[in-house]
mmCIF file of N, CA and C in Angstrom:
data_model
loop_
_atom_site.group_PDB
_atom_site.id
_atom_site.type_symbol
_atom_site.label_atom_id
_atom_site.label_comp_id
_atom_site.label_asym_id
_atom_site.label_seq_id
_atom_site.Cartn_x
_atom_site.Cartn_y
_atom_site.Cartn_z
ATOM 1 N N MET A 119 169.108 84.017 28.122
ATOM 2 C CA MET A 119 167.727 84.409 27.884
ATOM 3 C C MET A 119 167.283 85.397 28.970
ATOM 4 N N ALA A 120 166.561 86.426 28.552
ATOM 5 C CA ALA A 120 166.043 87.410 29.498
ATOM 6 C C ALA A 120 164.978 86.759 30.376
ATOM 7 N N ALA A 121 164.774 87.341 31.549
ATOM 8 C CA ALA A 121 163.768 86.814 32.478
ATOM 9 C C ALA A 121 162.361 86.954 31.900
ATOM 10 N N VAL A 122 162.149 87.951 31.030
ATOM 11 C CA VAL A 122 160.856 88.160 30.377
ATOM 12 C C VAL A 122 161.077 88.141 28.869
ATOM 13 N N MET A 123 160.322 87.275 28.208
ATOM 14 C CA MET A 123 160.361 87.197 26.742
ATOM 15 C C MET A 123 158.993 87.605 26.221
ATOM 16 N N LEU A 124 158.976 88.528 25.296
ATOM 17 C CA LEU A 124 157.750 89.012 24.687
ATOM 18 C C LEU A 124 157.773 88.592 23.224
ATOM 19 N N TYR A 125 156.804 87.786 22.809
ATOM 20 C CA TYR A 125 156.708 87.332 21.429
ATOM 21 C C TYR A 125 155.576 88.076 20.751
ATOM 22 N N GLY A 126 155.846 88.591 19.555
ATOM 23 C CA GLY A 126 154.810 89.297 18.835
ATOM 24 C C GLY A 126 155.299 89.776 17.497
ATOM 25 N N LEU A 127 154.652 90.820 16.996
ATOM 26 C CA LEU A 127 155.009 91.425 15.720
ATOM 27 C C LEU A 127 155.377 92.884 15.971
ATOM 28 N N PRO A 128 156.470 93.353 15.390
ATOM 29 C CA PRO A 128 156.957 94.696 15.709
ATOM 30 C C PRO A 128 156.000 95.826 15.361
ATOM 31 N N ASN A 129 155.157 95.649 14.353
ATOM 32 C CA ASN A 129 154.228 96.708 13.962
ATOM 33 C C ASN A 129 152.862 96.599 14.619
ATOM 34 N N CYS A 130 152.671 95.595 15.464
ATOM 35 C CA CYS A 130 151.399 95.400 16.163
ATOM 36 C C CYS A 130 151.245 96.468 17.247
ATOM 37 N N ASP A 131 150.133 97.193 17.223
ATOM 38 C CA ASP A 131 149.911 98.254 18.213
ATOM 39 C C ASP A 131 149.900 97.707 19.643
ATOM 40 N N THR A 132 149.297 96.541 19.844
ATOM 41 C CA THR A 132 149.246 95.955 21.183
ATOM 42 C C THR A 132 150.643 95.596 21.664
ATOM 43 N N CYS A 133 151.462 95.065 20.774
ATOM 44 C CA CYS A 133 152.849 94.739 21.145
ATOM 45 C C CYS A 133 153.630 96.009 21.474
ATOM 46 N N LYS A 134 153.410 97.061 20.697
ATOM 47 C CA LYS A 134 154.076 98.334 20.968
ATOM 48 C C LYS A 134 153.687 98.864 22.348
ATOM 49 N N LYS A 135 152.397 98.789 22.672
ATOM 50 C CA LYS A 135 151.934 99.244 23.990
ATOM 51 C C LYS A 135 152.562 98.418 25.099
ATOM 52 N N ALA A 136 152.625 97.107 24.899
ATOM 53 C CA ALA A 136 153.217 96.230 25.911
ATOM 54 C C ALA A 136 154.698 96.543 26.092
ATOM 55 N N ARG A 137 155.407 96.733 25.002
ATOM 56 C CA ARG A 137 156.843 97.048 25.087
ATOM 57 C C ARG A 137 157.064 98.401 25.760
ATOM 58 N N ASN A 138 156.222 99.375 25.421
ATOM 59 C CA ASN A 138 156.336 100.696 26.065
ATOM 60 C C ASN A 138 156.065 100.580 27.562
ATOM 61 N N TRP A 139 155.060 99.791 27.935
ATOM 62 C CA TRP A 139 154.726 99.601 29.345
ATOM 63 C C TRP A 139 155.923 98.994 30.077
ATOM 64 N N LEU A 140 156.505 97.951 29.506
ATOM 65 C CA LEU A 140 157.656 97.302 30.142
ATOM 66 C C LEU A 140 158.823 98.277 30.274
ATOM 67 N N GLY A 141 159.029 99.106 29.264
ATOM 68 C CA GLY A 141 160.090 100.114 29.335
ATOM 69 C C GLY A 141 159.808 101.155 30.406
ATOM 70 N N ARG A 142 158.555 101.611 30.479
ATOM 71 C CA ARG A 142 158.173 102.629 31.457
ATOM 72 C C ARG A 142 158.394 102.127 32.889
ATOM 73 N N PHE A 143 158.101 100.830 33.116
ATOM 74 C CA PHE A 143 158.266 100.269 34.452
ATOM 75 C C PHE A 143 159.611 99.558 34.639
ATOM 76 N N GLU A 144 160.501 99.785 33.667
ATOM 77 C CA GLU A 144 161.870 99.266 33.737
ATOM 78 C C GLU A 144 161.922 97.758 33.959
ATOM 79 N N VAL A 145 161.066 97.041 33.234
ATOM 80 C CA VAL A 145 161.067 95.580 33.267
ATOM 81 C C VAL A 145 161.963 95.110 32.121
ATOM 82 N N GLU A 146 163.082 94.520 32.481
ATOM 83 C CA GLU A 146 164.007 94.031 31.465
ATOM 84 C C GLU A 146 163.342 92.891 30.697
ATOM 85 N N HIS A 147 163.426 92.966 29.375
ATOM 86 C CA HIS A 147 162.778 91.958 28.546
ATOM 87 C C HIS A 147 163.466 91.860 27.192
ATOM 88 N N ALA A 148 163.177 90.788 26.505
ATOM 89 C CA ALA A 148 163.631 90.618 25.128
ATOM 90 C C ALA A 148 162.386 90.458 24.261
ATOM 91 N N PHE A 149 162.456 90.986 23.052
ATOM 92 C CA PHE A 149 161.333 90.898 22.123
ATOM 93 C C PHE A 149 161.698 89.969 20.980
ATOM 94 N N VAL A 150 160.790 89.057 20.646
ATOM 95 C CA VAL A 150 161.000 88.134 19.534
ATOM 96 C C VAL A 150 159.899 88.361 18.504
ATOM 97 N N ASP A 151 160.308 88.751 17.312
ATOM 98 C CA ASP A 151 159.383 88.901 16.187
ATOM 99 C C ASP A 151 159.158 87.508 15.621
ATOM 100 N N TYR A 152 157.958 86.958 15.804
ATOM 101 C CA TYR A 152 157.778 85.581 15.389
ATOM 102 C C TYR A 152 157.512 85.406 13.898
ATOM 103 N N ARG A 153 157.557 86.482 13.141
ATOM 104 C CA ARG A 153 157.613 86.313 11.680
ATOM 105 C C ARG A 153 159.063 86.090 11.274
ATOM 106 N N ALA A 154 159.963 86.884 11.855
ATOM 107 C CA ALA A 154 161.389 86.777 11.527
ATOM 108 C C ALA A 154 162.021 85.542 12.163
ATOM 109 N N GLN A 155 161.544 85.170 13.347
ATOM 110 C CA GLN A 155 162.054 84.000 14.063
ATOM 111 C C GLN A 155 160.873 83.098 14.400
ATOM 112 N N PRO A 156 160.448 82.268 13.451
ATOM 113 C CA PRO A 156 159.269 81.426 13.672
ATOM 114 C C PRO A 156 159.388 80.566 14.929
ATOM 115 N N VAL A 157 158.277 80.455 15.623
ATOM 116 C CA VAL A 157 158.211 79.659 16.851
ATOM 117 C C VAL A 157 158.092 78.185 16.451
ATOM 118 N N PRO A 158 158.921 77.311 17.016
ATOM 119 C CA PRO A 158 158.834 75.888 16.680
ATOM 120 C C PRO A 158 157.461 75.303 17.025
ATOM 121 N N ALA A 159 157.050 74.312 16.249
ATOM 122 C CA ALA A 159 155.739 73.675 16.429
ATOM 123 C C ALA A 159 155.569 73.152 17.856
ATOM 124 N N ALA A 160 156.614 72.549 18.409
ATOM 125 C CA ALA A 160 156.525 71.999 19.770
ATOM 126 C C ALA A 160 156.259 73.108 20.788
ATOM 127 N N THR A 161 156.851 74.275 20.570
ATOM 128 C CA THR A 161 156.639 75.405 21.478
ATOM 129 C C THR A 161 155.208 75.923 21.355
ATOM 130 N N LEU A 162 154.706 76.040 20.128
ATOM 131 C CA LEU A 162 153.320 76.472 19.927
ATOM 132 C C LEU A 162 152.362 75.518 20.625
ATOM 133 N N LYS A 163 152.604 74.227 20.473
ATOM 134 C CA LYS A 163 151.747 73.229 21.113
ATOM 135 C C LYS A 163 151.812 73.364 22.632
ATOM 136 N N ALA A 164 153.018 73.581 23.176
ATOM 137 C CA ALA A 164 153.180 73.740 24.628
ATOM 138 C C ALA A 164 152.427 74.978 25.117
ATOM 139 N N TRP A 165 152.525 76.080 24.370
ATOM 140 C CA TRP A 165 151.794 77.291 24.748
ATOM 141 C C TRP A 165 150.296 77.028 24.754
ATOM 142 N N ALA A 166 149.793 76.396 23.683
ATOM 143 C CA ALA A 166 148.360 76.121 23.586
ATOM 144 C C ALA A 166 147.899 75.234 24.738
ATOM 145 N N THR A 167 148.683 74.226 25.058
ATOM 146 C CA THR A 167 148.346 73.323 26.161
ATOM 147 C C THR A 167 148.300 74.080 27.476
ATOM 148 N N GLU A 168 149.307 74.907 27.704
ATOM 149 C CA GLU A 168 149.384 75.662 28.958
ATOM 150 C C GLU A 168 148.251 76.680 29.083
ATOM 151 N N LEU A 169 147.847 77.252 27.959
ATOM 152 C CA LEU A 169 146.772 78.247 27.975
ATOM 153 C C LEU A 169 145.382 77.621 28.060
ATOM 154 N N GLY A 170 145.277 76.334 27.758
ATOM 155 C CA GLY A 170 143.982 75.670 27.828
ATOM 156 C C GLY A 170 143.382 75.350 26.470
ATOM 157 N N GLY A 171 144.188 75.341 25.434
ATOM 158 C CA GLY A 171 143.709 74.965 24.106
ATOM 159 C C GLY A 171 144.119 75.959 23.042
ATOM 160 N N TRP A 172 144.053 75.495 21.798
ATOM 161 C CA TRP A 172 144.442 76.341 20.668
ATOM 162 C C TRP A 172 143.590 77.599 20.582
ATOM 163 N N GLU A 173 142.312 77.504 20.961
ATOM 164 C CA GLU A 173 141.424 78.660 20.873
ATOM 165 C C GLU A 173 141.900 79.819 21.739
ATOM 166 N N LYS A 174 142.642 79.514 22.796
ATOM 167 C CA LYS A 174 143.162 80.567 23.685
ATOM 168 C C LYS A 174 144.407 81.223 23.102
ATOM 169 N N LEU A 175 145.072 80.532 22.170
ATOM 170 C CA LEU A 175 146.298 81.054 21.557
ATOM 171 C C LEU A 175 146.007 81.780 20.244
ATOM 172 N N VAL A 176 144.909 81.435 19.606
ATOM 173 C CA VAL A 176 144.594 81.971 18.279
ATOM 174 C C VAL A 176 143.584 83.114 18.383
ATOM 175 N N ASN A 177 143.869 84.183 17.667
ATOM 176 C CA ASN A 177 142.997 85.350 17.651
ATOM 177 C C ASN A 177 141.966 85.195 16.531
ATOM 178 N N LYS A 178 140.797 84.698 16.896
ATOM 179 C CA LYS A 178 139.745 84.465 15.905
ATOM 180 C C LYS A 178 138.978 85.743 15.557
ATOM 181 N N ALA A 179 139.299 86.847 16.201
ATOM 182 C CA ALA A 179 138.669 88.123 15.873
ATOM 183 C C ALA A 179 139.494 88.903 14.848
ATOM 184 N N SER A 180 140.632 88.357 14.465
ATOM 185 C CA SER A 180 141.538 89.083 13.570
ATOM 186 C C SER A 180 141.066 89.064 12.119
ATOM 187 N N THR A 181 141.539 90.032 11.368
ATOM 188 C CA THR A 181 141.274 90.089 9.934
ATOM 189 C C THR A 181 141.855 88.857 9.250
ATOM 190 N N THR A 182 143.023 88.433 9.707
ATOM 191 C CA THR A 182 143.658 87.251 9.122
ATOM 192 C C THR A 182 142.730 86.047 9.243
ATOM 193 N N TRP A 183 142.137 85.844 10.434
ATOM 194 C CA TRP A 183 141.227 84.717 10.632
ATOM 195 C C TRP A 183 139.990 84.852 9.735
ATOM 196 N N ARG A 184 139.413 86.041 9.708
ATOM 197 C CA ARG A 184 138.200 86.255 8.908
ATOM 198 C C ARG A 184 138.448 86.006 7.422
ATOM 199 N N ASN A 185 139.694 86.254 6.961
ATOM 200 C CA ASN A 185 140.014 86.084 5.546
ATOM 201 C C ASN A 185 140.428 84.663 5.169
ATOM 202 N N LEU A 186 140.534 83.773 6.148
ATOM 203 C CA LEU A 186 140.875 82.381 5.852
ATOM 204 C C LEU A 186 139.731 81.696 5.106
ATOM 205 N N LEU A 187 140.088 80.742 4.280
ATOM 206 C CA LEU A 187 139.056 79.917 3.647
ATOM 207 C C LEU A 187 138.342 79.129 4.745
ATOM 208 N N PRO A 188 137.049 78.879 4.604
ATOM 209 C CA PRO A 188 136.288 78.182 5.653
ATOM 210 C C PRO A 188 136.911 76.854 6.082
ATOM 211 N N GLN A 189 137.448 76.086 5.152
ATOM 212 C CA GLN A 189 138.035 74.788 5.511
ATOM 213 C C GLN A 189 139.307 74.929 6.345
ATOM 214 N N ARG A 190 139.962 76.092 6.288
ATOM 215 C CA ARG A 190 141.170 76.313 7.090
ATOM 216 C C ARG A 190 140.831 76.680 8.539
ATOM 217 N N LYS A 191 139.586 77.055 8.792
ATOM 218 C CA LYS A 191 139.172 77.495 10.120
ATOM 219 C C LYS A 191 138.773 76.350 11.044
ATOM 220 N N ASP A 192 139.004 75.127 10.613
ATOM 221 C CA ASP A 192 138.599 73.985 11.423
ATOM 222 C C ASP A 192 139.719 72.942 11.547
ATOM 223 N N PRO A 193 140.891 73.371 12.063
ATOM 224 C CA PRO A 193 141.968 72.390 12.243
ATOM 225 C C PRO A 193 141.522 71.332 13.261
ATOM 226 N N ARG A 194 141.836 70.078 12.985
ATOM 227 C CA ARG A 194 141.365 68.988 13.834
ATOM 228 C C ARG A 194 142.477 68.280 14.597
ATOM 229 N N SER A 195 143.718 68.767 14.447
ATOM 230 C CA SER A 195 144.826 68.114 15.146
ATOM 231 C C SER A 195 145.913 69.136 15.440
ATOM 232 N N ASP A 196 146.797 68.785 16.354
ATOM 233 C CA ASP A 196 147.911 69.680 16.676
ATOM 234 C C ASP A 196 148.755 70.002 15.439
ATOM 235 N N PRO A 197 149.093 69.002 14.597
ATOM 236 C CA PRO A 197 149.877 69.344 13.400
ATOM 237 C C PRO A 197 149.149 70.318 12.466
ATOM 238 N N GLU A 198 147.820 70.203 12.360
ATOM 239 C CA GLU A 198 147.072 71.143 11.518
ATOM 240 C C GLU A 198 147.110 72.555 12.107
ATOM 241 N N TRP A 199 146.968 72.653 13.426
ATOM 242 C CA TRP A 199 147.056 73.964 14.083
ATOM 243 C C TRP A 199 148.442 74.567 13.884
ATOM 244 N N THR A 200 149.485 73.787 14.130
ATOM 245 C CA THR A 200 150.844 74.339 14.030
ATOM 246 C C THR A 200 151.166 74.745 12.592
ATOM 247 N N LEU A 201 150.678 73.975 11.614
ATOM 248 C CA LEU A 201 150.882 74.345 10.213
ATOM 249 C C LEU A 201 150.178 75.667 9.905
ATOM 250 N N LEU A 202 148.956 75.820 10.391
ATOM 251 C CA LEU A 202 148.198 77.050 10.181
ATOM 252 C C LEU A 202 148.937 78.257 10.776
ATOM 253 N N LEU A 203 149.456 78.101 11.992
ATOM 254 C CA LEU A 203 150.150 79.209 12.653
ATOM 255 C C LEU A 203 151.513 79.484 12.030
ATOM 256 N N LYS A 204 152.135 78.455 11.495
ATOM 257 C CA LYS A 204 153.404 78.662 10.787
ATOM 258 C C LYS A 204 153.153 79.466 9.511
ATOM 259 N N GLU A 205 152.048 79.139 8.834
ATOM 260 C CA GLU A 205 151.696 79.825 7.600
ATOM 261 C C GLU A 205 151.169 81.241 7.860
ATOM 262 N N TYR A 206 150.448 81.407 8.965
ATOM 263 C CA TYR A 206 149.841 82.697 9.307
ATOM 264 C C TYR A 206 150.194 83.091 10.745
ATOM 265 N N PRO A 207 151.429 83.529 10.992
ATOM 266 C CA PRO A 207 151.819 83.860 12.370
ATOM 267 C C PRO A 207 150.991 84.992 12.986
ATOM 268 N N ALA A 208 150.368 85.817 12.165
ATOM 269 C CA ALA A 208 149.539 86.903 12.695
ATOM 270 C C ALA A 208 148.304 86.380 13.423
ATOM 271 N N LEU A 209 148.007 85.084 13.290
ATOM 272 C CA LEU A 209 146.871 84.498 14.007
ATOM 273 C C LEU A 209 147.154 84.308 15.498
ATOM 274 N N ILE A 210 148.422 84.306 15.882
ATOM 275 C CA ILE A 210 148.775 84.107 17.287
ATOM 276 C C ILE A 210 148.406 85.371 18.061
ATOM 277 N N ARG A 211 147.690 85.201 19.159
ATOM 278 C CA ARG A 211 147.343 86.360 20.006
ATOM 279 C C ARG A 211 148.626 87.062 20.419
ATOM 280 N N ARG A 212 148.516 88.374 20.549
ATOM 281 C CA ARG A 212 149.719 89.150 20.860
ATOM 282 C C ARG A 212 149.494 90.060 22.046
ATOM 283 N N PRO A 213 150.592 90.269 22.753
ATOM 284 C CA PRO A 213 151.842 89.514 22.731
ATOM 285 C C PRO A 213 151.720 88.239 23.566
ATOM 286 N N VAL A 214 152.616 87.304 23.297
ATOM 287 C CA VAL A 214 152.777 86.129 24.154
ATOM 288 C C VAL A 214 153.887 86.504 25.138
ATOM 289 N N VAL A 215 153.613 86.326 26.427
ATOM 290 C CA VAL A 215 154.574 86.716 27.463
ATOM 291 C C VAL A 215 155.051 85.476 28.205
ATOM 292 N N LEU A 216 156.365 85.307 28.226
ATOM 293 C CA LEU A 216 156.978 84.215 28.975
ATOM 294 C C LEU A 216 157.846 84.811 30.071
ATOM 295 N N ARG A 217 157.658 84.305 31.281
ATOM 296 C CA ARG A 217 158.473 84.723 32.424
ATOM 297 C C ARG A 217 159.028 83.468 33.074
ATOM 298 N N GLU A 218 160.268 83.544 33.500
ATOM 299 C CA GLU A 218 160.918 82.386 34.121
ATOM 300 C C GLU A 218 160.074 81.813 35.247
ATOM 301 N N GLY A 219 159.770 80.521 35.146
ATOM 302 C CA GLY A 219 159.054 79.836 36.209
ATOM 303 C C GLY A 219 157.586 80.196 36.350
ATOM 304 N N GLU A 220 157.033 80.932 35.393
ATOM 305 C CA GLU A 220 155.635 81.368 35.455
ATOM 306 C C GLU A 220 154.871 80.860 34.243
ATOM 307 N N PRO A 221 153.539 80.774 34.352
ATOM 308 C CA PRO A 221 152.745 80.330 33.205
ATOM 309 C C PRO A 221 152.810 81.333 32.048
ATOM 310 N N VAL A 222 152.668 80.834 30.854
ATOM 311 C CA VAL A 222 152.613 81.685 29.669
ATOM 312 C C VAL A 222 151.311 82.492 29.703
ATOM 313 N N THR A 223 151.356 83.731 29.237
ATOM 314 C CA THR A 223 150.160 84.566 29.144
ATOM 315 C C THR A 223 150.106 85.194 27.759
ATOM 316 N N VAL A 224 148.920 85.618 27.366
ATOM 317 C CA VAL A 224 148.757 86.300 26.078
ATOM 318 C C VAL A 224 147.959 87.580 26.287
ATOM 319 N N GLY A 225 148.248 88.556 25.433
ATOM 320 C CA GLY A 225 147.506 89.806 25.458
ATOM 321 C C GLY A 225 148.157 90.863 26.344
ATOM 322 N N PHE A 226 147.617 92.068 26.223
ATOM 323 C CA PHE A 226 148.106 93.180 27.029
ATOM 324 C C PHE A 226 146.960 94.105 27.380
ATOM 325 N N THR A 227 146.904 94.449 28.647
ATOM 326 C CA THR A 227 146.169 95.614 29.132
ATOM 327 C C THR A 227 147.030 96.182 30.250
ATOM 328 N N ASP A 228 146.853 97.438 30.536
ATOM 329 C CA ASP A 228 147.616 98.064 31.606
ATOM 330 C C ASP A 228 147.403 97.307 32.919
ATOM 331 N N ASN A 229 146.144 97.002 33.228
ATOM 332 C CA ASN A 229 145.844 96.306 34.489
ATOM 333 C C ASN A 229 146.406 94.896 34.526
ATOM 334 N N SER A 230 146.323 94.166 33.402
ATOM 335 C CA SER A 230 146.849 92.790 33.409
ATOM 336 C C SER A 230 148.362 92.796 33.614
ATOM 337 N N PHE A 231 149.050 93.752 33.017
ATOM 338 C CA PHE A 231 150.508 93.802 33.202
ATOM 339 C C PHE A 231 150.857 94.266 34.621
ATOM 340 N N LYS A 232 150.064 95.170 35.196
ATOM 341 C CA LYS A 232 150.313 95.570 36.582
ATOM 342 C C LYS A 232 150.237 94.366 37.502
ATOM 343 N N LYS A 233 149.239 93.511 37.278
ATOM 344 C CA LYS A 233 149.107 92.291 38.100
ATOM 345 C C LYS A 233 150.237 91.314 37.802
ATOM 346 N N LEU A 234 150.525 91.128 36.521
ATOM 347 C CA LEU A 234 151.537 90.177 36.088
ATOM 348 C C LEU A 234 152.920 90.520 36.651
ATOM 349 N N PHE A 235 153.233 91.808 36.665
ATOM 350 C CA PHE A 235 154.555 92.247 37.090
ATOM 351 C C PHE A 235 154.546 92.957 38.438
ATOM 352 N N ALA A 236 153.424 92.889 39.147
ATOM 353 C CA ALA A 236 153.271 93.478 40.487
ATOM 354 C C ALA A 236 153.782 94.923 40.520
ATOM 355 N N LYS A 237 153.249 95.712 39.597
ATOM 356 C CA LYS A 237 153.611 97.141 39.523
ATOM 357 C C LYS A 237 152.357 97.973 39.777
ATOM 358 N N GLY A 238 152.565 99.123 40.374
ATOM 359 C CA GLY A 238 151.465 100.068 40.573
ATOM 360 C C GLY A 238 150.638 99.672 41.685
#
């Protein structure tokens, strides 16, 4: 496994920017398309726990979220959340960044990655 794992969707603009940034700063990483390689429920739960809750892992500003039926927007248990994310992987904030021995992070900005990878 690479020291940096980037989880996301290949056509996501934010993921593309993050991958380009990592390439520009020569940060070795592996990319996982979580539609093609679904993230196990236990891993999703671990990410949500580490981030401080499902709300930190789920992008509620997305078109996918807005298009959900109202009853789907109120999962009440970990299995309901994991089922929702398995069915709609685009709901996961992007990218999810895993680094050996470091906390999981989500999202990309130039400044956040500079801090995360101590560049610039």
